[in-house]
Amino acid sequence: MKVLDAQFMKGFIRMANDGWEQGWHERNGGNLSYRIKKEEIEAVRGELKADAPWQPIGTSVPKLGGEYFLVTGSGKYFRNVILDPEDTTAIIELDAAGTQYRICWGLAGGGRPTSELPSHLMNHEVKMEASGGKHRVIYHAHPANVIALTFVLPLKDEVFTRELWEMATECPVVFPDGVGVVGWMVPGGRDIAVATSALMKKYDVAIWAHHGMFVSGEDFDLTFGLMHTVEKSAEILVKVLSVRPDKLQTITPQNFRDLAVDFKVTLPEKFLYEK
Ligand code: 13P
Ligand code: ZN
C-alpha cells in the first residue's frame, strides 16, 4: 500500500488541516506526531527506505526503541500539509536505544522532523506507559485564547484547571485530570521536553506560557477534540474577563462534585478549592 493511501496518513492530514482552519497554526507554528501501529507500518513497508543516516534525537526515549512515528517537518506550514504531505511530513524510525532516528519516508524536498521532536517523543514515552499503550497522538498548537490567559492568570495547574472547567459544563468530563502549566522556557530542546513530560504523567494537557499547548490522546478525533475543548473554554474565559473581571455566578465546587457522580469521573479535590 502507498503511504498516502493509508488510513493513518489520511487521518493525520485531516487533523493538520482542521488545526490550520481553526487558526492555531500561523506560519510554521505547531507540530503533530502519531505513533504508528505495527500492522500499519507493515502495510506500507514497500515504500519505506532503510538507508538514511541515523541522527541524534537530542534526548533518550528507551521505551520507544524501534517504534515508527509520522511527524510534521520543522519549518513546514500546517496549511501546506493537505497540498503536499510528502514534502511537509515524514515517517521516522527510532533505533533500539531510543537515542537516534532516521527518515524512512517524506520530507521530499529535504529538511528534518519538527524542532519539538524531543518533547513529542518524551511525551509519547510517558503517555504510552500511563495509558497501557493506548495513547498514540501528541499535538502542539498555538491557540490564541489559551496563550492570552497565560498573561493574566497565575501559572498554576490548579488555577488554569479550575477556571477552564468553570467555562463549560462538559470540560471536567473531557479533561477530568486537569491541565498542567509550564512557565516560559526556550522551546525546541530537552529542558522543555523534560518539564512537559513530567506534567504529562498526571495530565493529558500541558500549557506552555506565552507559547501554546501540548495535548495527548488515543486517536486523531480524541486528541483534536481535546485541544478544541480546552481552547473553546479559554475563549469563553477571555470573553468573560473582557466583559467584567468578577463573575456574577458560576459552576460551584459542589456542582462539580454532583457532576462527577452522574458522569462517573473522579475530579481531584485540589481543583475544587474555596475561592
Ligand atoms: P517546527 O516548525 O520546528 O515544528 O516548530 C514550530 C513550533 O511551534 C515550535 O514550538
Ligand atoms: Zn510552538
Tab-separated table of C-alpha atoms in Angstrom, residues 31-257:
chain	number	residue	atom	x	y	z
A	31	ASN	CA	3.579	20.238	15.164
A	32	LEU	CA	1.913	16.818	15.208
A	33	SER	CA	3.124	13.249	15.735
A	34	TYR	CA	1.499	9.807	15.568
A	35	ARG	CA	2.972	6.527	16.904
A	36	ILE	CA	2.294	4.130	14.028
A	37	LYS	CA	0.852	0.665	14.768
A	38	LYS	CA	2.902	-2.411	13.787
A	39	GLU	CA	0.337	-3.590	11.231
A	40	GLU	CA	0.091	-0.088	9.731
A	41	ILE	CA	3.855	0.125	9.206
A	42	GLU	CA	3.950	-3.391	7.681
A	43	ALA	CA	1.239	-2.379	5.189
A	44	VAL	CA	3.418	0.443	3.797
A	45	ARG	CA	6.823	-1.265	4.280
A	46	GLY	CA	7.433	-1.432	0.494
A	47	GLU	CA	7.641	2.372	0.290
A	48	LEU	CA	9.965	2.860	3.278
A	49	LYS	CA	13.707	3.361	2.867
A	50	ALA	CA	16.166	1.996	5.400
A	51	ASP	CA	19.387	3.666	4.260
A	52	ALA	CA	19.062	7.243	5.592
A	53	PRO	CA	21.682	8.270	8.155
A	54	TRP	CA	20.854	7.987	11.854
A	55	GLN	CA	20.545	11.374	13.577
A	56	PRO	CA	20.515	12.239	17.282
A	57	ILE	CA	17.059	12.871	18.777
A	58	GLY	CA	18.531	15.210	21.393
A	59	THR	CA	17.177	13.162	24.271
A	60	SER	CA	16.672	9.494	25.029
A	61	VAL	CA	13.398	7.555	24.925
A	62	PRO	CA	14.481	3.944	25.556
A	63	LYS	CA	10.926	2.587	25.864
A	64	LEU	CA	10.207	3.776	22.308
A	65	GLY	CA	13.178	1.941	20.748
A	66	GLY	CA	12.232	0.542	17.309
A	67	GLU	CA	8.935	2.468	17.082
A	68	TYR	CA	7.875	4.365	13.938
A	69	PHE	CA	6.286	7.830	14.000
A	70	LEU	CA	4.581	10.053	11.465
A	71	VAL	CA	5.633	13.650	12.241
A	72	THR	CA	5.383	17.130	10.753
A	73	GLY	CA	8.591	18.677	9.434
A	74	SER	CA	10.427	21.574	11.059
A	75	GLY	CA	9.583	24.890	9.407
A	76	LYS	CA	6.725	23.310	7.435
A	77	TYR	CA	3.351	25.044	7.337
A	78	PHE	CA	0.225	23.188	8.503
A	79	ARG	CA	-1.696	24.906	5.671
A	80	ASN	CA	0.502	23.033	3.188
A	81	VAL	CA	0.150	19.537	4.686
A	82	ILE	CA	-3.044	18.781	2.741
A	83	LEU	CA	-1.456	20.063	-0.512
A	84	ASP	CA	1.865	18.235	-0.238
A	85	PRO	CA	2.043	15.701	2.611
A	86	GLU	CA	5.136	14.052	1.111
A	87	ASP	CA	7.125	17.288	1.495
A	88	THR	CA	5.699	18.521	4.825
A	89	THR	CA	5.656	15.303	6.881
A	90	ALA	CA	7.936	12.320	7.497
A	91	ILE	CA	7.843	8.765	8.759
A	92	ILE	CA	10.781	8.216	11.111
A	93	GLU	CA	12.120	5.077	12.761
A	94	LEU	CA	13.862	5.120	16.163
A	95	ASP	CA	16.931	2.989	16.871
A	96	ALA	CA	16.795	0.233	19.501
A	97	ALA	CA	18.261	2.500	22.216
A	98	GLY	CA	15.787	5.309	21.529
A	99	THR	CA	18.507	7.942	21.087
A	100	GLN	CA	18.567	8.292	17.274
A	101	TYR	CA	16.071	8.488	14.417
A	102	ARG	CA	16.224	8.084	10.648
A	103	ILE	CA	13.849	9.260	7.933
A	104	CYS	CA	12.082	6.390	6.121
A	105	TRP	CA	9.616	8.388	4.019
A	106	GLY	CA	8.669	12.013	3.280
A	107	LEU	CA	10.376	15.415	3.608
A	108	ALA	CA	10.787	15.011	-0.147
A	109	GLY	CA	12.304	18.467	-0.587
A	110	GLY	CA	14.727	17.971	2.310
A	111	GLY	CA	14.548	19.061	5.931
A	112	ARG	CA	14.171	17.439	9.314
A	113	PRO	CA	11.390	16.493	11.721
A	114	THR	CA	9.865	19.171	13.961
A	115	SER	CA	12.230	21.012	16.299
A	116	GLU	CA	9.928	19.855	19.107
A	117	LEU	CA	10.786	16.184	18.438
A	118	PRO	CA	12.320	15.806	21.953
A	119	SER	CA	9.040	16.995	23.563
A	120	HIS	CA	6.899	14.845	21.267
A	121	LEU	CA	8.902	11.680	21.887
A	122	MET	CA	9.283	12.182	25.655
A	123	ASN	CA	5.536	12.805	25.880
A	124	HIS	CA	4.851	9.686	23.770
A	125	GLU	CA	7.029	7.616	26.086
A	126	VAL	CA	5.242	8.850	29.223
A	127	LYS	CA	1.728	8.575	27.770
A	128	MET	CA	2.303	5.149	26.191
A	129	GLU	CA	3.207	3.821	29.651
A	130	ALA	CA	0.479	5.718	31.523
A	131	SER	CA	-2.259	4.606	29.079
A	132	GLY	CA	-1.138	0.992	28.688
A	133	GLY	CA	-0.181	1.670	25.057
A	134	LYS	CA	-3.464	3.364	24.056
A	135	HIS	CA	-2.217	6.941	23.518
A	136	ARG	CA	-0.704	7.428	20.053
A	137	VAL	CA	-1.116	11.111	19.182
A	138	ILE	CA	0.784	14.149	20.520
A	139	TYR	CA	-0.288	17.564	19.230
A	140	HIS	CA	1.252	21.007	19.733
A	141	ALA	CA	-0.623	24.139	18.614
A	142	HIS	CA	-0.615	27.911	19.186
A	143	PRO	CA	-4.276	28.683	20.059
A	144	ALA	CA	-4.695	32.402	20.815
A	145	ASN	CA	-7.056	32.297	23.802
A	146	VAL	CA	-5.079	29.806	25.880
A	147	ILE	CA	-1.927	31.824	25.161
A	148	ALA	CA	-3.711	35.065	26.179
A	149	LEU	CA	-4.679	33.541	29.543
A	150	THR	CA	-1.012	32.841	30.350
A	151	PHE	CA	-0.548	36.626	30.678
A	152	VAL	CA	-3.374	37.205	33.155
A	153	LEU	CA	-3.817	34.040	35.262
A	154	PRO	CA	-1.272	32.734	37.795
A	155	LEU	CA	0.763	29.983	36.083
A	156	LYS	CA	-0.583	27.259	38.371
A	157	ASP	CA	-2.179	23.935	37.371
A	158	GLU	CA	-4.947	24.411	39.964
A	159	VAL	CA	-5.935	27.882	38.721
A	160	PHE	CA	-5.930	27.042	34.991
A	161	THR	CA	-7.822	23.787	35.534
A	162	ARG	CA	-10.497	25.331	37.724
A	163	GLU	CA	-11.022	28.417	35.549
A	164	LEU	CA	-11.239	26.319	32.357
A	165	TRP	CA	-13.604	23.802	33.988
A	166	GLU	CA	-15.931	26.624	35.070
A	167	MET	CA	-16.352	27.890	31.496
A	168	ALA	CA	-18.166	24.854	30.093
A	169	THR	CA	-20.058	22.153	31.971
A	170	GLU	CA	-18.571	19.289	29.963
A	171	CYS	CA	-14.928	20.359	30.459
A	172	PRO	CA	-14.379	18.324	33.638
A	173	VAL	CA	-15.747	15.291	31.795
A	174	VAL	CA	-13.385	15.834	28.826
A	175	PHE	CA	-10.261	16.519	30.936
A	176	PRO	CA	-11.046	15.245	34.455
A	177	ASP	CA	-7.357	15.039	35.402
A	178	GLY	CA	-6.926	18.777	34.759
A	179	VAL	CA	-4.254	20.714	32.884
A	180	GLY	CA	-0.615	21.410	33.716
A	181	VAL	CA	1.251	24.673	33.133
A	182	VAL	CA	4.915	25.157	32.198
A	183	GLY	CA	6.366	28.625	32.886
A	184	TRP	CA	8.123	30.331	29.968
A	185	MET	CA	11.042	28.297	28.650
A	186	VAL	CA	13.169	28.223	25.496
A	187	PRO	CA	11.299	25.887	23.096
A	188	GLY	CA	12.770	23.136	20.957
A	189	GLY	CA	15.127	21.413	23.357
A	190	ARG	CA	15.488	18.772	26.007
A	191	ASP	CA	14.788	21.009	29.039
A	192	ILE	CA	11.264	21.966	27.966
A	193	ALA	CA	10.702	18.330	26.923
A	194	VAL	CA	11.608	17.131	30.431
A	195	ALA	CA	9.330	19.730	32.071
A	196	THR	CA	6.412	18.900	29.750
A	197	SER	CA	6.701	15.128	30.008
A	198	ALA	CA	6.774	15.410	33.819
A	199	LEU	CA	3.344	17.104	33.630
A	200	MET	CA	2.108	14.536	31.103
A	201	LYS	CA	2.487	11.860	33.778
A	202	LYS	CA	-0.514	13.484	35.502
A	203	TYR	CA	-2.381	15.276	32.724
A	204	ASP	CA	-3.335	14.950	29.029
A	205	VAL	CA	-2.860	18.723	28.556
A	206	ALA	CA	0.221	20.905	29.135
A	207	ILE	CA	0.093	24.664	28.547
A	208	TRP	CA	3.328	26.449	27.634
A	209	ALA	CA	3.212	30.024	28.964
A	210	HIS	CA	3.226	32.671	26.213
A	211	HIS	CA	3.603	29.949	23.562
A	212	GLY	CA	0.883	27.312	23.186
A	213	MET	CA	-0.371	23.920	24.239
A	214	PHE	CA	0.532	20.204	24.050
A	215	VAL	CA	-2.174	17.530	24.212
A	216	SER	CA	-2.096	13.736	24.115
A	217	GLY	CA	-4.745	11.240	23.077
A	218	GLU	CA	-5.605	7.791	21.777
A	219	ASP	CA	-6.544	8.816	18.246
A	220	PHE	CA	-6.888	11.873	15.993
A	221	ASP	CA	-10.511	12.611	16.954
A	222	LEU	CA	-9.940	12.483	20.706
A	223	THR	CA	-6.710	14.483	20.546
A	224	PHE	CA	-8.067	17.187	18.245
A	225	GLY	CA	-11.261	17.292	20.311
A	226	LEU	CA	-9.255	17.817	23.493
A	227	MET	CA	-7.303	20.765	22.021
A	228	HIS	CA	-10.585	22.184	20.683
A	229	THR	CA	-12.398	21.835	24.022
A	230	VAL	CA	-9.634	23.494	26.060
A	231	GLU	CA	-9.262	26.362	23.578
A	232	LYS	CA	-13.054	26.911	23.376
A	233	SER	CA	-13.181	27.137	27.152
A	234	ALA	CA	-10.281	29.603	27.130
A	235	GLU	CA	-12.147	31.683	24.545
A	236	ILE	CA	-15.193	31.883	26.818
A	237	LEU	CA	-12.979	32.886	29.751
A	238	VAL	CA	-11.315	35.632	27.694
A	239	LYS	CA	-14.799	36.947	26.795
A	240	VAL	CA	-15.976	36.792	30.422
A	241	LEU	CA	-12.857	38.577	31.698
A	242	SER	CA	-13.279	41.201	28.968
A	243	VAL	CA	-16.886	41.948	29.915
A	244	ARG	CA	-16.347	42.065	33.693
A	245	PRO	CA	-13.460	40.731	35.777
A	246	ASP	CA	-15.673	39.228	38.505
A	247	LYS	CA	-18.227	36.542	37.597
A	248	LEU	CA	-21.796	37.144	38.812
A	249	GLN	CA	-22.402	33.372	39.003
A	250	THR	CA	-20.505	30.224	38.045
A	251	ILE	CA	-20.314	26.430	38.468
A	252	THR	CA	-19.537	25.811	42.158
A	253	PRO	CA	-17.293	23.155	43.741
A	254	GLN	CA	-20.423	21.301	44.887
A	255	ASN	CA	-21.840	21.457	41.344
A	256	PHE	CA	-18.625	19.796	40.131
A	257	ARG	CA	-18.927	17.069	42.798
